[in-house]
Amino acid sequence: MGGFLNALGQKLAERWLTLLVLPGAFFLATATVARVLGHADALDIHRLTDHITSWAKAPAVNSVGGQVVLLLALLAASGAVGLGAQGLGTLVRRAALAVGWRTWPRPLRQWAQARVTARRTGWDRAFRHYRMQLDADARTLACHGRRADPTARHAAYQALRCIATEPPDRPTWSGDRIHAVSVRLERDHHIDLPAVWPYLWLVFPDGTRSEITAAEQALTRATTLAGWSLLYAPLTVWWWPAAPLSAALFLTARHRFRGSIDTYAQLMEAAARLHLTDLTTQLGIDHTGPVDAVLGEALTQHVRFQTPRYTAGGS
């Protein structure tokens, strides 16, 4: 037991150092450089070296006690900044997924509604183009007995998918990518995924849960990187090189976030479709063959919380 606790403590310390302290220390160093150099001398290495040398000669830094206090203060500040970046990352994730955008304050809700309307218009146009290409390919096969070149069809599908995989319901691509999983399972199997998912999670084998957890962790790392980009942005007030640094972090985070969202959504849908029958067996629902709409409706009703019945007098 002692060995397990020691290993656990070492792993937690390693994660704390990697995820919080080191990025936080780099941010503090960048902030110090920004305040010392400013815009006029943004790349003046000699001025920065002179300031560091003068700080190193301070009596408080030369003493052992001063060095210990400085190190502890640096660790604490770095950890606090890291926690701040994770908090901002959580806000970025909530905004990007836009689950409850219809309950946002009015100015944000109006903006989100306009975005949904514009994205839906673009999706409808792209879907019509994709259907026209499918019909053209079908006519080629019927009239000439050969398959048409799929390049145009694939390009039309990719243009559609760049907007959303299903009719847009949220103001962001990432939000619609997650929402599409629920839409397809509801359409194909009459499954209410938010209600069924906790039960599905308990019947997933360890390998499936590990894959989904890894995808969710990648998503968290991407949003935390976006949080770091937001922290670096205010440094541009004092130091212009912080602007390209913040932009690079944001673009990298956006790329990773979209990739992680796509992977996470694919794993969610695949795992749900593969293990719905396992869940029905665990719940004692009789079935034969694959999950159809009737069985999906029965499964959803079985796990969905029923609205409490009100009777006069509270009895």
PDB file of C-alpha atoms in Angstrom:
ATOM      1  CA  MET A   1       0.000   0.000   0.000  1.00  0.00           C
ATOM      2  CA  GLY A   2       2.859   2.337   0.846  1.00  0.00           C
ATOM      3  CA  GLY A   3       4.501   1.709  -2.515  1.00  0.00           C
ATOM      4  CA  PHE A   4       1.231   2.447  -4.313  1.00  0.00           C
ATOM      5  CA  LEU A   5       0.778   5.734  -2.443  1.00  0.00           C
ATOM      6  CA  ASN A   6       4.366   6.741  -3.189  1.00  0.00           C
ATOM      7  CA  ALA A   7       3.924   5.987  -6.886  1.00  0.00           C
ATOM      8  CA  LEU A   8       0.637   7.876  -6.909  1.00  0.00           C
ATOM      9  CA  GLY A   9       2.242  10.855  -5.194  1.00  0.00           C
ATOM     10  CA  GLN A  10       5.091  10.891  -7.680  1.00  0.00           C
ATOM     11  CA  LYS A  11       2.677  10.740 -10.604  1.00  0.00           C
ATOM     12  CA  LEU A  12       0.559  13.577  -9.219  1.00  0.00           C
ATOM     13  CA  ALA A  13       3.665  15.670  -8.557  1.00  0.00           C
ATOM     14  CA  GLU A  14       4.877  15.026 -12.093  1.00  0.00           C
ATOM     15  CA  ARG A  15       1.534  16.062 -13.586  1.00  0.00           C
ATOM     16  CA  TRP A  16       1.415  19.162 -11.357  1.00  0.00           C
ATOM     17  CA  LEU A  17       4.895  20.134 -12.465  1.00  0.00           C
ATOM     18  CA  THR A  18       4.253  19.461 -16.164  1.00  0.00           C
ATOM     19  CA  LEU A  19       0.753  20.881 -16.528  1.00  0.00           C
ATOM     20  CA  LEU A  20       0.857  23.824 -14.137  1.00  0.00           C
ATOM     21  CA  VAL A  21       4.277  24.870 -12.895  1.00  0.00           C
ATOM     22  CA  LEU A  22       6.404  24.754 -16.046  1.00  0.00           C
ATOM     23  CA  PRO A  23       3.892  26.558 -18.317  1.00  0.00           C
ATOM     24  CA  GLY A  24       3.198  28.995 -15.492  1.00  0.00           C
ATOM     25  CA  ALA A  25       6.908  29.706 -14.996  1.00  0.00           C
ATOM     26  CA  PHE A  26       7.301  30.347 -18.727  1.00  0.00           C
ATOM     27  CA  PHE A  27       4.364  32.752 -18.620  1.00  0.00           C
ATOM     28  CA  LEU A  28       5.841  34.620 -15.635  1.00  0.00           C
ATOM     29  CA  ALA A  29       9.170  34.850 -17.434  1.00  0.00           C
ATOM     30  CA  THR A  30       7.449  36.223 -20.537  1.00  0.00           C
ATOM     31  CA  ALA A  31       5.512  38.741 -18.448  1.00  0.00           C
ATOM     32  CA  THR A  32       8.760  39.879 -16.799  1.00  0.00           C
ATOM     33  CA  VAL A  33      10.425  40.326 -20.177  1.00  0.00           C
ATOM     34  CA  ALA A  34       7.398  42.296 -21.379  1.00  0.00           C
ATOM     35  CA  ARG A  35       7.570  44.706 -18.451  1.00  0.00           C
ATOM     36  CA  VAL A  36      11.355  45.126 -18.681  1.00  0.00           C
ATOM     37  CA  LEU A  37      11.762  45.631 -22.430  1.00  0.00           C
ATOM     38  CA  GLY A  38       8.483  47.195 -23.565  1.00  0.00           C
ATOM     39  CA  HIS A  39       7.660  47.985 -27.185  1.00  0.00           C
ATOM     40  CA  ALA A  40      10.652  50.190 -27.967  1.00  0.00           C
ATOM     41  CA  ASP A  41      13.280  47.629 -26.915  1.00  0.00           C
ATOM     42  CA  ALA A  42      11.217  44.500 -27.476  1.00  0.00           C
ATOM     43  CA  LEU A  43      14.151  42.428 -28.756  1.00  0.00           C
ATOM     44  CA  ASP A  44      17.019  44.069 -26.847  1.00  0.00           C
ATOM     45  CA  ILE A  45      18.762  41.055 -25.284  1.00  0.00           C
ATOM     46  CA  HIS A  46      21.544  43.168 -23.738  1.00  0.00           C
ATOM     47  CA  ARG A  47      19.070  45.283 -21.761  1.00  0.00           C
ATOM     48  CA  LEU A  48      17.340  42.168 -20.491  1.00  0.00           C
ATOM     49  CA  THR A  49      20.690  40.634 -19.503  1.00  0.00           C
ATOM     50  CA  ASP A  50      21.637  43.784 -17.579  1.00  0.00           C
ATOM     51  CA  HIS A  51      18.383  43.713 -15.608  1.00  0.00           C
ATOM     52  CA  ILE A  52      18.778  40.030 -14.748  1.00  0.00           C
ATOM     53  CA  THR A  53      22.364  40.613 -13.619  1.00  0.00           C
ATOM     54  CA  SER A  54      21.317  43.483 -11.354  1.00  0.00           C
ATOM     55  CA  TRP A  55      18.554  41.359  -9.819  1.00  0.00           C
ATOM     56  CA  ALA A  56      20.974  38.500  -9.226  1.00  0.00           C
ATOM     57  CA  LYS A  57      23.225  40.819  -7.207  1.00  0.00           C
ATOM     58  CA  ALA A  58      20.450  41.779  -4.804  1.00  0.00           C
ATOM     59  CA  PRO A  59      21.226  40.782  -1.170  1.00  0.00           C
ATOM     60  CA  ALA A  60      17.923  38.950  -0.769  1.00  0.00           C
ATOM     61  CA  VAL A  61      18.696  36.697  -3.717  1.00  0.00           C
ATOM     62  CA  ASN A  62      22.227  35.886  -2.542  1.00  0.00           C
ATOM     63  CA  SER A  63      21.090  34.507   0.828  1.00  0.00           C
ATOM     64  CA  VAL A  64      19.847  30.940   1.254  1.00  0.00           C
ATOM     65  CA  GLY A  65      16.638  32.068   2.907  1.00  0.00           C
ATOM     66  CA  GLY A  66      15.941  34.550   0.139  1.00  0.00           C
ATOM     67  CA  GLN A  67      16.486  31.897  -2.514  1.00  0.00           C
ATOM     68  CA  VAL A  68      14.116  29.492  -0.746  1.00  0.00           C
ATOM     69  CA  VAL A  69      11.419  32.160  -0.432  1.00  0.00           C
ATOM     70  CA  LEU A  70      11.913  33.178  -4.065  1.00  0.00           C
ATOM     71  CA  LEU A  71      11.640  29.564  -5.233  1.00  0.00           C
ATOM     72  CA  LEU A  72       8.496  28.938  -3.195  1.00  0.00           C
ATOM     73  CA  ALA A  73       6.941  32.158  -4.433  1.00  0.00           C
ATOM     74  CA  LEU A  74       7.777  31.207  -8.022  1.00  0.00           C
ATOM     75  CA  LEU A  75       6.245  27.746  -7.613  1.00  0.00           C
ATOM     76  CA  ALA A  76       3.106  29.168  -6.012  1.00  0.00           C
ATOM     77  CA  ALA A  77       2.697  31.883  -8.639  1.00  0.00           C
ATOM     78  CA  SER A  78       3.338  29.443 -11.476  1.00  0.00           C
ATOM     79  CA  GLY A  79       0.773  27.003 -10.104  1.00  0.00           C
ATOM     80  CA  ALA A  80      -1.778  29.789  -9.657  1.00  0.00           C
ATOM     81  CA  VAL A  81      -1.295  30.982 -13.224  1.00  0.00           C
ATOM     82  CA  GLY A  82      -1.618  27.389 -14.445  1.00  0.00           C
ATOM     83  CA  LEU A  83      -4.905  26.998 -12.590  1.00  0.00           C
ATOM     84  CA  GLY A  84      -6.057  30.261 -14.140  1.00  0.00           C
ATOM     85  CA  ALA A  85      -5.257  28.921 -17.608  1.00  0.00           C
ATOM     86  CA  GLN A  86      -7.226  25.746 -16.880  1.00  0.00           C
ATOM     87  CA  GLY A  87     -10.171  27.832 -15.670  1.00  0.00           C
ATOM     88  CA  LEU A  88     -10.114  29.919 -18.836  1.00  0.00           C
ATOM     89  CA  GLY A  89      -9.859  26.693 -20.832  1.00  0.00           C
ATOM     90  CA  THR A  90     -13.042  25.436 -19.186  1.00  0.00           C
ATOM     91  CA  LEU A  91     -14.833  28.641 -20.188  1.00  0.00           C
ATOM     92  CA  VAL A  92     -13.507  28.273 -23.736  1.00  0.00           C
ATOM     93  CA  ARG A  93     -14.820  24.715 -23.872  1.00  0.00           C
ATOM     94  CA  ARG A  94     -18.261  25.719 -22.642  1.00  0.00           C
ATOM     95  CA  ALA A  95     -18.418  28.579 -25.157  1.00  0.00           C
ATOM     96  CA  ALA A  96     -17.174  26.412 -28.040  1.00  0.00           C
ATOM     97  CA  LEU A  97     -19.661  23.613 -27.379  1.00  0.00           C
ATOM     98  CA  ALA A  98     -22.468  26.131 -26.717  1.00  0.00           C
ATOM     99  CA  VAL A  99     -24.711  23.489 -25.141  1.00  0.00           C
ATOM    100  CA  GLY A 100     -27.107  25.961 -23.508  1.00  0.00           C
ATOM    101  CA  TRP A 101     -26.781  28.908 -25.865  1.00  0.00           C
ATOM    102  CA  ARG A 102     -30.533  29.512 -25.797  1.00  0.00           C
ATOM    103  CA  THR A 103     -30.218  30.489 -22.112  1.00  0.00           C
ATOM    104  CA  TRP A 104     -27.319  32.915 -22.650  1.00  0.00           C
ATOM    105  CA  PRO A 105     -27.823  36.618 -21.861  1.00  0.00           C
ATOM    106  CA  ARG A 106     -29.729  38.443 -24.579  1.00  0.00           C
ATOM    107  CA  PRO A 107     -26.869  40.038 -26.591  1.00  0.00           C
ATOM    108  CA  LEU A 108     -24.959  36.733 -26.716  1.00  0.00           C
ATOM    109  CA  ARG A 109     -28.140  34.780 -27.407  1.00  0.00           C
ATOM    110  CA  GLN A 110     -29.018  37.052 -30.326  1.00  0.00           C
ATOM    111  CA  TRP A 111     -25.517  36.670 -31.752  1.00  0.00           C
ATOM    112  CA  ALA A 112     -25.711  32.889 -31.370  1.00  0.00           C
ATOM    113  CA  GLN A 113     -29.136  32.780 -33.050  1.00  0.00           C
ATOM    114  CA  ALA A 114     -27.789  34.786 -35.979  1.00  0.00           C
ATOM    115  CA  ARG A 115     -24.839  32.408 -36.255  1.00  0.00           C
ATOM    116  CA  VAL A 116     -27.104  29.357 -36.222  1.00  0.00           C
ATOM    117  CA  THR A 117     -29.320  30.891 -38.919  1.00  0.00           C
ATOM    118  CA  ALA A 118     -26.339  31.762 -41.133  1.00  0.00           C
ATOM    119  CA  ARG A 119     -24.757  28.338 -40.671  1.00  0.00           C
ATOM    120  CA  ARG A 120     -28.074  26.621 -41.421  1.00  0.00           C
ATOM    121  CA  THR A 121     -28.446  28.629 -44.644  1.00  0.00           C
ATOM    122  CA  GLY A 122     -24.940  27.663 -45.744  1.00  0.00           C
ATOM    123  CA  TRP A 123     -25.552  24.027 -44.776  1.00  0.00           C
ATOM    124  CA  ASP A 124     -28.791  23.858 -46.775  1.00  0.00           C
ATOM    125  CA  ARG A 125     -26.984  25.241 -49.828  1.00  0.00           C
ATOM    126  CA  ALA A 126     -24.117  22.767 -49.445  1.00  0.00           C
ATOM    127  CA  PHE A 127     -26.539  19.875 -48.887  1.00  0.00           C
ATOM    128  CA  ARG A 128     -28.458  20.692 -52.074  1.00  0.00           C
ATOM    129  CA  HIS A 129     -25.191  20.741 -54.003  1.00  0.00           C
ATOM    130  CA  TYR A 130     -24.212  17.387 -52.493  1.00  0.00           C
ATOM    131  CA  ARG A 131     -27.585  15.841 -53.385  1.00  0.00           C
ATOM    132  CA  MET A 132     -27.288  17.148 -56.942  1.00  0.00           C
ATOM    133  CA  GLN A 133     -23.870  15.515 -57.227  1.00  0.00           C
ATOM    134  CA  LEU A 134     -25.242  12.228 -55.870  1.00  0.00           C
ATOM    135  CA  ASP A 135     -28.073  12.331 -58.433  1.00  0.00           C
ATOM    136  CA  ALA A 136     -25.614  13.090 -61.247  1.00  0.00           C
ATOM    137  CA  ASP A 137     -23.424  10.147 -60.240  1.00  0.00           C
ATOM    138  CA  ALA A 138     -26.498   7.894 -60.067  1.00  0.00           C
ATOM    139  CA  ARG A 139     -27.550   8.944 -63.576  1.00  0.00           C
ATOM    140  CA  THR A 140     -24.055   8.213 -64.884  1.00  0.00           C
ATOM    141  CA  LEU A 141     -24.229   4.717 -63.420  1.00  0.00           C
ATOM    142  CA  ALA A 142     -27.732   4.101 -64.813  1.00  0.00           C
ATOM    143  CA  CYS A 143     -27.073   5.448 -68.300  1.00  0.00           C
ATOM    144  CA  HIS A 144     -23.515   4.308 -68.925  1.00  0.00           C
ATOM    145  CA  GLY A 145     -23.158   1.338 -66.592  1.00  0.00           C
ATOM    146  CA  ARG A 146     -20.067   2.735 -64.871  1.00  0.00           C
ATOM    147  CA  ARG A 147     -19.362   4.655 -61.721  1.00  0.00           C
ATOM    148  CA  ALA A 148     -18.603   8.356 -62.055  1.00  0.00           C
ATOM    149  CA  ASP A 149     -15.394   9.904 -60.824  1.00  0.00           C
ATOM    150  CA  PRO A 150     -16.020  10.309 -57.056  1.00  0.00           C
ATOM    151  CA  THR A 151     -13.801  13.407 -56.729  1.00  0.00           C
ATOM    152  CA  ALA A 152     -16.616  15.921 -57.153  1.00  0.00           C
ATOM    153  CA  ARG A 153     -18.905  13.961 -54.820  1.00  0.00           C
ATOM    154  CA  HIS A 154     -16.240  13.748 -52.120  1.00  0.00           C
ATOM    155  CA  ALA A 155     -15.491  17.470 -52.469  1.00  0.00           C
ATOM    156  CA  ALA A 156     -19.187  18.291 -52.084  1.00  0.00           C
ATOM    157  CA  TYR A 157     -19.412  16.116 -48.990  1.00  0.00           C
ATOM    158  CA  GLN A 158     -16.330  17.709 -47.432  1.00  0.00           C
ATOM    159  CA  ALA A 159     -17.791  21.168 -48.070  1.00  0.00           C
ATOM    160  CA  LEU A 160     -20.960  20.047 -46.301  1.00  0.00           C
ATOM    161  CA  ARG A 161     -19.024  18.507 -43.417  1.00  0.00           C
ATOM    162  CA  CYS A 162     -16.955  21.668 -42.947  1.00  0.00           C
ATOM    163  CA  ILE A 163     -20.188  23.386 -41.941  1.00  0.00           C
ATOM    164  CA  ALA A 164     -21.735  20.533 -39.949  1.00  0.00           C
ATOM    165  CA  THR A 165     -22.395  16.816 -40.264  1.00  0.00           C
ATOM    166  CA  GLU A 166     -26.084  17.366 -39.473  1.00  0.00           C
ATOM    167  CA  PRO A 167     -28.330  20.449 -39.836  1.00  0.00           C
ATOM    168  CA  PRO A 168     -26.761  23.116 -37.585  1.00  0.00           C
ATOM    169  CA  ASP A 169     -28.371  23.655 -34.210  1.00  0.00           C
ATOM    170  CA  ARG A 170     -25.531  25.462 -32.416  1.00  0.00           C
ATOM    171  CA  PRO A 171     -23.452  28.520 -33.314  1.00  0.00           C
ATOM    172  CA  THR A 172     -20.164  26.595 -33.559  1.00  0.00           C
ATOM    173  CA  TRP A 173     -18.846  23.662 -35.589  1.00  0.00           C
ATOM    174  CA  SER A 174     -17.615  21.903 -32.441  1.00  0.00           C
ATOM    175  CA  GLY A 175     -20.968  22.176 -30.720  1.00  0.00           C
ATOM    176  CA  ASP A 176     -22.756  20.785 -33.758  1.00  0.00           C
ATOM    177  CA  ARG A 177     -20.233  17.941 -34.068  1.00  0.00           C
ATOM    178  CA  ILE A 178     -21.130  16.688 -30.582  1.00  0.00           C
ATOM    179  CA  HIS A 179     -24.822  17.420 -31.096  1.00  0.00           C
ATOM    180  CA  ALA A 180     -24.808  15.381 -34.321  1.00  0.00           C
ATOM    181  CA  VAL A 181     -24.175  12.201 -32.317  1.00  0.00           C
ATOM    182  CA  SER A 182     -27.418  12.690 -30.379  1.00  0.00           C
ATOM    183  CA  VAL A 183     -29.292  13.617 -33.551  1.00  0.00           C
ATOM    184  CA  ARG A 184     -28.244  10.464 -35.407  1.00  0.00           C
ATOM    185  CA  LEU A 185     -28.958   8.099 -32.528  1.00  0.00           C
ATOM    186  CA  GLU A 186     -32.360   9.690 -32.010  1.00  0.00           C
ATOM    187  CA  ARG A 187     -33.141   9.434 -35.730  1.00  0.00           C
ATOM    188  CA  ASP A 188     -31.851   5.886 -36.255  1.00  0.00           C
ATOM    189  CA  HIS A 189     -32.753   4.212 -32.941  1.00  0.00           C
ATOM    190  CA  HIS A 190     -34.988   6.664 -31.021  1.00  0.00           C
ATOM    191  CA  ILE A 191     -32.263   6.830 -28.366  1.00  0.00           C
ATOM    192  CA  ASP A 192     -32.050   9.842 -26.040  1.00  0.00           C
ATOM    193  CA  LEU A 193     -28.260   9.820 -25.671  1.00  0.00           C
ATOM    194  CA  PRO A 194     -27.950  12.258 -22.722  1.00  0.00           C
ATOM    195  CA  ALA A 195     -30.337  10.046 -20.720  1.00  0.00           C
ATOM    196  CA  VAL A 196     -28.790   6.733 -21.807  1.00  0.00           C
ATOM    197  CA  TRP A 197     -25.106   7.704 -21.713  1.00  0.00           C
ATOM    198  CA  PRO A 198     -24.483   7.268 -17.935  1.00  0.00           C
ATOM    199  CA  TYR A 199     -25.870   3.737 -18.150  1.00  0.00           C
ATOM    200  CA  LEU A 200     -23.869   2.983 -21.278  1.00  0.00           C
ATOM    201  CA  TRP A 201     -20.690   4.173 -19.596  1.00  0.00           C
ATOM    202  CA  LEU A 202     -21.102   1.545 -16.870  1.00  0.00           C
ATOM    203  CA  VAL A 203     -21.380  -1.321 -19.372  1.00  0.00           C
ATOM    204  CA  PHE A 204     -18.478  -0.222 -21.589  1.00  0.00           C
ATOM    205  CA  PRO A 205     -15.420  -2.492 -21.376  1.00  0.00           C
ATOM    206  CA  ASP A 206     -12.240  -0.984 -19.952  1.00  0.00           C
ATOM    207  CA  GLY A 207     -10.660  -0.560 -23.387  1.00  0.00           C
ATOM    208  CA  THR A 208     -13.587   1.494 -24.683  1.00  0.00           C
ATOM    209  CA  ARG A 209     -13.642   3.719 -21.621  1.00  0.00           C
ATOM    210  CA  SER A 210      -9.886   4.245 -21.891  1.00  0.00           C
ATOM    211  CA  GLU A 211     -10.170   5.382 -25.502  1.00  0.00           C
ATOM    212  CA  ILE A 212     -12.987   7.819 -24.715  1.00  0.00           C
ATOM    213  CA  THR A 213     -11.161   9.130 -21.635  1.00  0.00           C
ATOM    214  CA  ALA A 214      -7.987   9.685 -23.664  1.00  0.00           C
ATOM    215  CA  ALA A 215      -9.958  11.650 -26.262  1.00  0.00           C
ATOM    216  CA  GLU A 216     -11.565  13.767 -23.548  1.00  0.00           C
ATOM    217  CA  GLN A 217      -8.152  14.458 -21.989  1.00  0.00           C
ATOM    218  CA  ALA A 218      -6.844  15.578 -25.378  1.00  0.00           C
ATOM    219  CA  LEU A 219      -9.837  17.895 -25.583  1.00  0.00           C
ATOM    220  CA  THR A 220      -9.039  19.315 -22.140  1.00  0.00           C
ATOM    221  CA  ARG A 221      -5.410  19.922 -23.094  1.00  0.00           C
ATOM    222  CA  ALA A 222      -6.525  21.765 -26.229  1.00  0.00           C
ATOM    223  CA  THR A 223      -8.866  24.043 -24.293  1.00  0.00           C
ATOM    224  CA  THR A 224      -6.185  24.692 -21.664  1.00  0.00           C
ATOM    225  CA  LEU A 225      -3.852  25.771 -24.469  1.00  0.00           C
ATOM    226  CA  ALA A 226      -6.571  28.181 -25.592  1.00  0.00           C
ATOM    227  CA  GLY A 227      -6.668  29.459 -22.012  1.00  0.00           C
ATOM    228  CA  TRP A 228      -2.924  30.137 -22.183  1.00  0.00           C
ATOM    229  CA  SER A 229      -3.422  32.086 -25.403  1.00  0.00           C
ATOM    230  CA  LEU A 230      -5.947  34.306 -23.607  1.00  0.00           C
ATOM    231  CA  LEU A 231      -3.494  34.894 -20.760  1.00  0.00           C
ATOM    232  CA  TYR A 232      -0.723  35.928 -23.139  1.00  0.00           C
ATOM    233  CA  ALA A 233      -2.958  38.329 -25.069  1.00  0.00           C
ATOM    234  CA  PRO A 234      -2.928  41.167 -22.440  1.00  0.00           C
ATOM    235  CA  LEU A 235       0.899  41.175 -22.485  1.00  0.00           C
ATOM    236  CA  THR A 236       0.705  42.804 -25.919  1.00  0.00           C
ATOM    237  CA  VAL A 237      -0.088  46.054 -24.108  1.00  0.00           C
ATOM    238  CA  TRP A 238       3.560  46.199 -22.959  1.00  0.00           C
ATOM    239  CA  TRP A 239       5.394  43.907 -25.406  1.00  0.00           C
ATOM    240  CA  TRP A 240       4.386  43.419 -29.062  1.00  0.00           C
ATOM    241  CA  PRO A 241       6.023  39.940 -29.517  1.00  0.00           C
ATOM    242  CA  ALA A 242       3.338  38.616 -27.175  1.00  0.00           C
ATOM    243  CA  ALA A 243       0.792  39.145 -29.988  1.00  0.00           C
ATOM    244  CA  PRO A 244       2.205  36.538 -32.419  1.00  0.00           C
ATOM    245  CA  LEU A 245       2.837  34.211 -29.474  1.00  0.00           C
ATOM    246  CA  SER A 246      -0.779  34.470 -28.346  1.00  0.00           C
ATOM    247  CA  ALA A 247      -2.029  34.050 -31.920  1.00  0.00           C
ATOM    248  CA  ALA A 248       0.150  30.968 -32.483  1.00  0.00           C
ATOM    249  CA  LEU A 249      -1.119  29.383 -29.270  1.00  0.00           C
ATOM    250  CA  PHE A 250      -4.727  30.136 -30.199  1.00  0.00           C
ATOM    251  CA  LEU A 251      -4.430  28.717 -33.721  1.00  0.00           C
ATOM    252  CA  THR A 252      -2.712  25.593 -32.404  1.00  0.00           C
ATOM    253  CA  ALA A 253      -5.385  25.182 -29.745  1.00  0.00           C
ATOM    254  CA  ARG A 254      -8.144  25.619 -32.325  1.00  0.00           C
ATOM    255  CA  HIS A 255      -6.635  22.980 -34.595  1.00  0.00           C
ATOM    256  CA  ARG A 256      -6.182  20.515 -31.745  1.00  0.00           C
ATOM    257  CA  PHE A 257      -9.624  21.258 -30.336  1.00  0.00           C
ATOM    258  CA  ARG A 258     -11.421  20.536 -33.607  1.00  0.00           C
ATOM    259  CA  GLY A 259      -9.448  17.333 -34.099  1.00  0.00           C
ATOM    260  CA  SER A 260     -10.130  16.209 -30.532  1.00  0.00           C
ATOM    261  CA  ILE A 261     -13.831  17.029 -30.853  1.00  0.00           C
ATOM    262  CA  ASP A 262     -14.121  14.994 -34.034  1.00  0.00           C
ATOM    263  CA  THR A 263     -12.343  12.017 -32.461  1.00  0.00           C
ATOM    264  CA  TYR A 264     -14.396  12.259 -29.274  1.00  0.00           C
ATOM    265  CA  ALA A 265     -17.677  12.403 -31.210  1.00  0.00           C
ATOM    266  CA  GLN A 266     -16.739   9.419 -33.379  1.00  0.00           C
ATOM    267  CA  LEU A 267     -15.812   7.357 -30.326  1.00  0.00           C
ATOM    268  CA  MET A 268     -19.026   8.310 -28.523  1.00  0.00           C
ATOM    269  CA  GLU A 269     -21.204   7.278 -31.457  1.00  0.00           C
ATOM    270  CA  ALA A 270     -19.286   4.091 -32.203  1.00  0.00           C
ATOM    271  CA  ALA A 271     -19.292   3.008 -28.554  1.00  0.00           C
ATOM    272  CA  ALA A 272     -23.010   3.713 -28.186  1.00  0.00           C
ATOM    273  CA  ARG A 273     -23.965   1.774 -31.314  1.00  0.00           C
ATOM    274  CA  LEU A 274     -21.741  -1.174 -30.373  1.00  0.00           C
ATOM    275  CA  HIS A 275     -22.954  -1.534 -26.779  1.00  0.00           C
ATOM    276  CA  LEU A 276     -26.637  -0.607 -26.856  1.00  0.00           C
ATOM    277  CA  THR A 277     -27.557  -4.286 -26.970  1.00  0.00           C
ATOM    278  CA  ASP A 278     -25.308  -4.952 -23.967  1.00  0.00           C
ATOM    279  CA  LEU A 279     -27.208  -2.298 -22.017  1.00  0.00           C
ATOM    280  CA  THR A 280     -30.599  -3.740 -22.927  1.00  0.00           C
ATOM    281  CA  THR A 281     -29.411  -7.145 -21.715  1.00  0.00           C
ATOM    282  CA  GLN A 282     -28.159  -5.680 -18.447  1.00  0.00           C
ATOM    283  CA  LEU A 283     -31.507  -3.932 -17.900  1.00  0.00           C
ATOM    284  CA  GLY A 284     -33.465  -7.110 -18.620  1.00  0.00           C
ATOM    285  CA  ILE A 285     -35.214  -5.799 -21.752  1.00  0.00           C
ATOM    286  CA  ASP A 286     -36.126  -8.619 -24.145  1.00  0.00           C
ATOM    287  CA  HIS A 287     -34.809  -8.161 -27.658  1.00  0.00           C
ATOM    288  CA  THR A 288     -33.609 -10.089 -30.675  1.00  0.00           C
ATOM    289  CA  GLY A 289     -31.362  -8.743 -33.410  1.00  0.00           C
ATOM    290  CA  PRO A 290     -30.026  -5.180 -33.624  1.00  0.00           C
ATOM    291  CA  VAL A 291     -31.480  -2.205 -31.798  1.00  0.00           C
ATOM    292  CA  ASP A 292     -34.422  -0.831 -33.787  1.00  0.00           C
ATOM    293  CA  ALA A 293     -36.660   2.166 -33.168  1.00  0.00           C
ATOM    294  CA  VAL A 294     -39.092   0.201 -30.961  1.00  0.00           C
ATOM    295  CA  LEU A 295     -36.356  -1.181 -28.745  1.00  0.00           C
ATOM    296  CA  GLY A 296     -34.599   2.182 -28.652  1.00  0.00           C
ATOM    297  CA  GLU A 297     -37.787   3.878 -27.496  1.00  0.00           C
ATOM    298  CA  ALA A 298     -38.280   1.247 -24.796  1.00  0.00           C
ATOM    299  CA  LEU A 299     -34.677   1.642 -23.630  1.00  0.00           C
ATOM    300  CA  THR A 300     -34.972   5.426 -23.470  1.00  0.00           C
ATOM    301  CA  GLN A 301     -38.206   5.249 -21.501  1.00  0.00           C
ATOM    302  CA  HIS A 302     -36.640   2.725 -19.137  1.00  0.00           C
ATOM    303  CA  VAL A 303     -33.743   4.961 -18.119  1.00  0.00           C
ATOM    304  CA  ARG A 304     -35.381   8.383 -18.413  1.00  0.00           C
ATOM    305  CA  PHE A 305     -36.470   9.979 -15.157  1.00  0.00           C
ATOM    306  CA  GLN A 306     -40.220  10.315 -14.924  1.00  0.00           C
ATOM    307  CA  THR A 307     -41.787  13.624 -13.910  1.00  0.00           C
ATOM    308  CA  PRO A 308     -43.094  13.400 -10.307  1.00  0.00           C
ATOM    309  CA  ARG A 309     -46.840  13.260 -10.053  1.00  0.00           C
ATOM    310  CA  TYR A 310     -48.472  15.982  -8.016  1.00  0.00           C
ATOM    311  CA  THR A 311     -51.497  15.238  -5.898  1.00  0.00           C
ATOM    312  CA  ALA A 312     -53.451  17.683  -3.768  1.00  0.00           C
ATOM    313  CA  GLY A 313     -52.337  17.721  -0.160  1.00  0.00           C
ATOM    314  CA  GLY A 314     -48.903  16.349  -1.033  1.00  0.00           C
ATOM    315  CA  SER A 315     -50.016  12.696  -0.624  1.00  0.00           C
TER     316      SER A 315
END
